[in-house]
Amino acid sequence: MAEKRWAFEDFAEGTSISLGTKHVTAEEIIEFASEFDPQPFHLDEEVGKAGILGGLSASGWHTCCMFMRMMCDAFLLDSTSQGAPGIDHAKWRKPVLAGDTLSGRSTVLARRTSQSRPRLGFVTCRHELFNQNGETVFELQNTGMFMRRSAA
Amino acid sequence: MAEKRWAFEDFAEGTSISLGTKHVTAEEIIEFASEFDPQPFHLDEEVGKAGILGGLSASGWHTCCMFMRMMCDAFLLDSTSQGAPGIDHAKWRKPVLAGDTLSGRSTVLARRTSQSRPRLGFVTCRHELFNQNGETVFELQNTGMFMRRSAA
């Protein structure tokens, strides 16, 4: 296996990683919602504008998925990731609207090695997405599993 | 607006709602992963079989999205839902593999009316998905917002 850029040892507490940017289109919002979350305000711009979301808004799950792809491209695919057991918590703070450009940041809050599997470590991160106005639209905390470099 | 089957008043504590079933195909797993979570074990059956997941496994986010569609079809689209502010927590307990048939259940844990918006209420549910062997593959707790029937 080729050496990965990111192993457990590289996620020191306080490390912050940029997640790049992602432009959100109306077509993507409607395509995702049609398959997974067909609530009217995710399918129809007029319905969205008339409601509290203020426009055609992405499903919260779509935002999760866009975040996941941004994280994959930023570091996860070039890491020793072994997946994650779950989501600690997440908040959809503001609507993500068609035409928005998202940016993001992952920050290491804590890490520890596994007691039962010493080659493995747990890394807890706070992940944030922002829109083009600098507003936080999404926050997620989770704990991922990464192999230690010495064991990779 | 047509009367909805499910309003805040209908989610009494302990209410349990079946989420129907969903068959998971390899094509869907690969299509989702290609767009949102292109880790090798979600894209290639051979890689999946060689790893700890034991087969071609769905992205955890794909499982979230399949759950969302099941919930939409089971009750959310015929409810007074006003969305949800986030995810309290979630766990991917077992791999979801190509060929699995998922079933699910949503159970009301607690509810309360909004202090600032008396026409609105908060409903906290535990959601579970099971595979065809009766194993729990996914658990999620979240708090959704629903209009009261008297106000709908």
Short mmCIF file of C-alpha atoms in Angstrom, two decimals, chain B:
data_model
loop_
_atom_site.label_atom_id
_atom_site.label_comp_id
_atom_site.label_asym_id
_atom_site.label_seq_id
_atom_site.Cartn_x
_atom_site.Cartn_y
_atom_site.Cartn_z
CA MET B 1 -53.68 22.86 2.50
CA ALA B 2 -55.10 19.32 2.63
CA GLU B 3 -55.33 17.80 6.09
CA LYS B 4 -52.20 15.78 6.89
CA ARG B 5 -52.33 12.35 8.47
CA TRP B 6 -49.55 13.13 10.99
CA ALA B 7 -49.48 16.31 13.07
CA PHE B 8 -47.72 17.04 16.37
CA GLU B 9 -50.67 15.64 18.36
CA ASP B 10 -50.31 12.23 16.65
CA PHE B 11 -46.78 11.59 17.91
CA ALA B 12 -47.61 10.42 21.42
CA GLU B 13 -44.68 9.15 23.45
CA GLY B 14 -44.10 5.49 22.62
CA THR B 15 -45.77 5.65 19.21
CA SER B 16 -43.97 3.30 16.82
CA ILE B 17 -44.22 3.65 13.04
CA SER B 18 -43.05 1.02 10.51
CA LEU B 19 -40.76 2.39 7.81
CA GLY B 20 -41.52 -0.29 5.22
CA THR B 21 -38.72 -2.04 3.36
CA LYS B 22 -35.92 -1.12 0.97
CA HIS B 23 -33.84 -3.51 -1.15
CA VAL B 24 -30.24 -2.35 -1.59
CA THR B 25 -28.51 -3.03 -4.91
CA ALA B 26 -24.83 -2.98 -5.84
CA GLU B 27 -25.61 -0.45 -8.57
CA GLU B 28 -27.12 1.99 -6.08
CA ILE B 29 -24.21 1.59 -3.66
CA ILE B 30 -21.64 2.30 -6.37
CA GLU B 31 -23.61 5.19 -7.86
CA PHE B 32 -23.98 6.91 -4.49
CA ALA B 33 -20.35 6.31 -3.50
CA SER B 34 -19.06 7.59 -6.83
CA GLU B 35 -20.72 10.91 -6.17
CA PHE B 36 -20.40 11.39 -2.41
CA ASP B 37 -18.07 8.88 -0.74
CA PRO B 38 -15.57 7.35 -3.20
CA GLN B 39 -13.69 5.19 -0.71
CA PRO B 40 -12.56 1.94 -2.40
CA PHE B 41 -14.65 -0.40 -0.20
CA HIS B 42 -17.84 1.40 -1.33
CA LEU B 43 -16.91 1.17 -5.02
CA ASP B 44 -15.45 -2.29 -5.57
CA GLU B 45 -16.89 -5.60 -4.39
CA GLU B 46 -13.49 -7.32 -4.33
CA VAL B 47 -12.01 -4.63 -2.09
CA GLY B 48 -15.03 -4.88 0.18
CA LYS B 49 -14.83 -8.66 0.46
CA ALA B 50 -11.14 -8.47 1.35
CA GLY B 51 -11.76 -5.97 4.19
CA ILE B 52 -13.50 -6.01 7.54
CA LEU B 53 -16.88 -5.06 6.03
CA GLY B 54 -17.23 -8.43 4.32
CA GLY B 55 -18.67 -7.30 0.99
CA LEU B 56 -19.67 -4.30 -1.09
CA SER B 57 -20.94 -2.00 1.65
CA ALA B 58 -23.03 1.12 1.37
CA SER B 59 -21.55 4.41 2.53
CA GLY B 60 -22.84 5.26 5.98
CA TRP B 61 -24.22 8.45 4.46
CA HIS B 62 -26.04 6.37 1.86
CA THR B 63 -27.68 4.47 4.70
CA CYS B 64 -28.74 7.80 6.21
CA CYS B 65 -30.25 8.82 2.87
CA MET B 66 -32.07 5.51 2.36
CA PHE B 67 -33.48 5.89 5.88
CA MET B 68 -34.64 9.42 5.03
CA ARG B 69 -36.50 8.20 1.94
CA MET B 70 -38.11 5.37 3.91
CA MET B 71 -39.24 7.88 6.55
CA CYS B 72 -40.58 10.25 3.88
CA ASP B 73 -42.66 7.49 2.34
CA ALA B 74 -43.82 6.09 5.68
CA PHE B 75 -45.10 9.31 7.26
CA LEU B 76 -43.06 12.48 6.77
CA LEU B 77 -44.56 13.51 3.42
CA ASP B 78 -48.05 13.12 4.89
CA SER B 79 -47.20 15.13 8.01
CA THR B 80 -46.99 18.73 9.17
CA SER B 81 -43.17 18.47 9.30
CA GLN B 82 -41.24 21.72 9.35
CA GLY B 83 -37.85 20.03 9.07
CA ALA B 84 -35.27 19.32 11.74
CA PRO B 85 -32.46 21.42 13.19
CA GLY B 86 -29.98 18.56 13.20
CA ILE B 87 -29.02 15.05 14.25
CA ASP B 88 -28.78 14.24 17.97
CA HIS B 89 -26.58 11.21 17.25
CA ALA B 90 -26.32 8.26 14.87
CA LYS B 91 -24.56 4.89 14.80
CA TRP B 92 -23.71 2.63 11.87
CA ARG B 93 -23.86 -0.65 13.80
CA LYS B 94 -23.34 -3.19 10.98
CA PRO B 95 -22.37 -2.94 7.32
CA VAL B 96 -25.22 -2.53 4.84
CA LEU B 97 -24.28 -4.83 1.97
CA ALA B 98 -25.40 -5.20 -1.62
CA GLY B 99 -28.42 -7.52 -1.68
CA ASP B 100 -29.62 -6.60 1.81
CA THR B 101 -33.27 -5.78 2.40
CA LEU B 102 -33.72 -3.12 5.05
CA SER B 103 -36.74 -2.56 7.24
CA GLY B 104 -37.18 0.13 9.86
CA ARG B 105 -39.05 1.66 12.73
CA SER B 106 -39.42 5.14 14.20
CA THR B 107 -40.32 5.40 17.87
CA VAL B 108 -41.35 8.59 19.65
CA LEU B 109 -39.19 9.18 22.74
CA ALA B 110 -40.46 12.60 23.82
CA ARG B 111 -42.23 15.70 22.60
CA ARG B 112 -42.83 19.25 23.71
CA THR B 113 -44.43 22.38 22.32
CA SER B 114 -42.27 25.33 21.39
CA GLN B 115 -42.20 28.13 23.93
CA SER B 116 -41.50 30.81 21.35
CA ARG B 117 -43.83 29.41 18.64
CA PRO B 118 -46.88 27.83 20.31
CA ARG B 119 -48.22 26.46 17.00
CA LEU B 120 -45.06 24.36 16.66
CA GLY B 121 -43.87 21.28 18.52
CA PHE B 122 -40.68 19.26 18.80
CA VAL B 123 -40.78 15.46 18.48
CA THR B 124 -37.72 13.40 19.45
CA CYS B 125 -37.55 9.98 17.81
CA ARG B 126 -35.28 6.98 17.82
CA HIS B 127 -35.08 5.57 14.30
CA GLU B 128 -33.74 2.07 13.60
CA LEU B 129 -32.99 0.09 10.45
CA PHE B 130 -32.67 -3.69 10.40
CA ASN B 131 -31.37 -6.11 7.78
CA GLN B 132 -33.08 -9.29 6.59
CA ASN B 133 -31.45 -11.22 9.47
CA GLY B 134 -33.06 -8.95 12.04
CA GLU B 135 -29.77 -7.29 12.92
CA THR B 136 -29.83 -3.58 13.73
CA VAL B 137 -27.64 -1.89 11.13
CA PHE B 138 -28.39 1.77 11.86
CA GLU B 139 -29.69 3.89 14.72
CA LEU B 140 -30.42 7.59 14.66
CA GLN B 141 -31.95 9.96 17.16
CA ASN B 142 -33.21 13.32 16.07
CA THR B 143 -35.74 15.98 16.96
CA GLY B 144 -38.13 17.12 14.26
CA MET B 145 -40.45 20.11 14.18
CA PHE B 146 -44.16 19.57 13.45
CA MET B 147 -47.08 21.99 13.36
CA ARG B 148 -49.91 21.32 15.78
CA ARG B 149 -53.11 20.10 14.19
CA SER B 150 -55.12 22.92 15.66
CA ALA B 151 -52.82 25.32 13.85
CA ALA B 152 -52.42 23.41 10.55
#
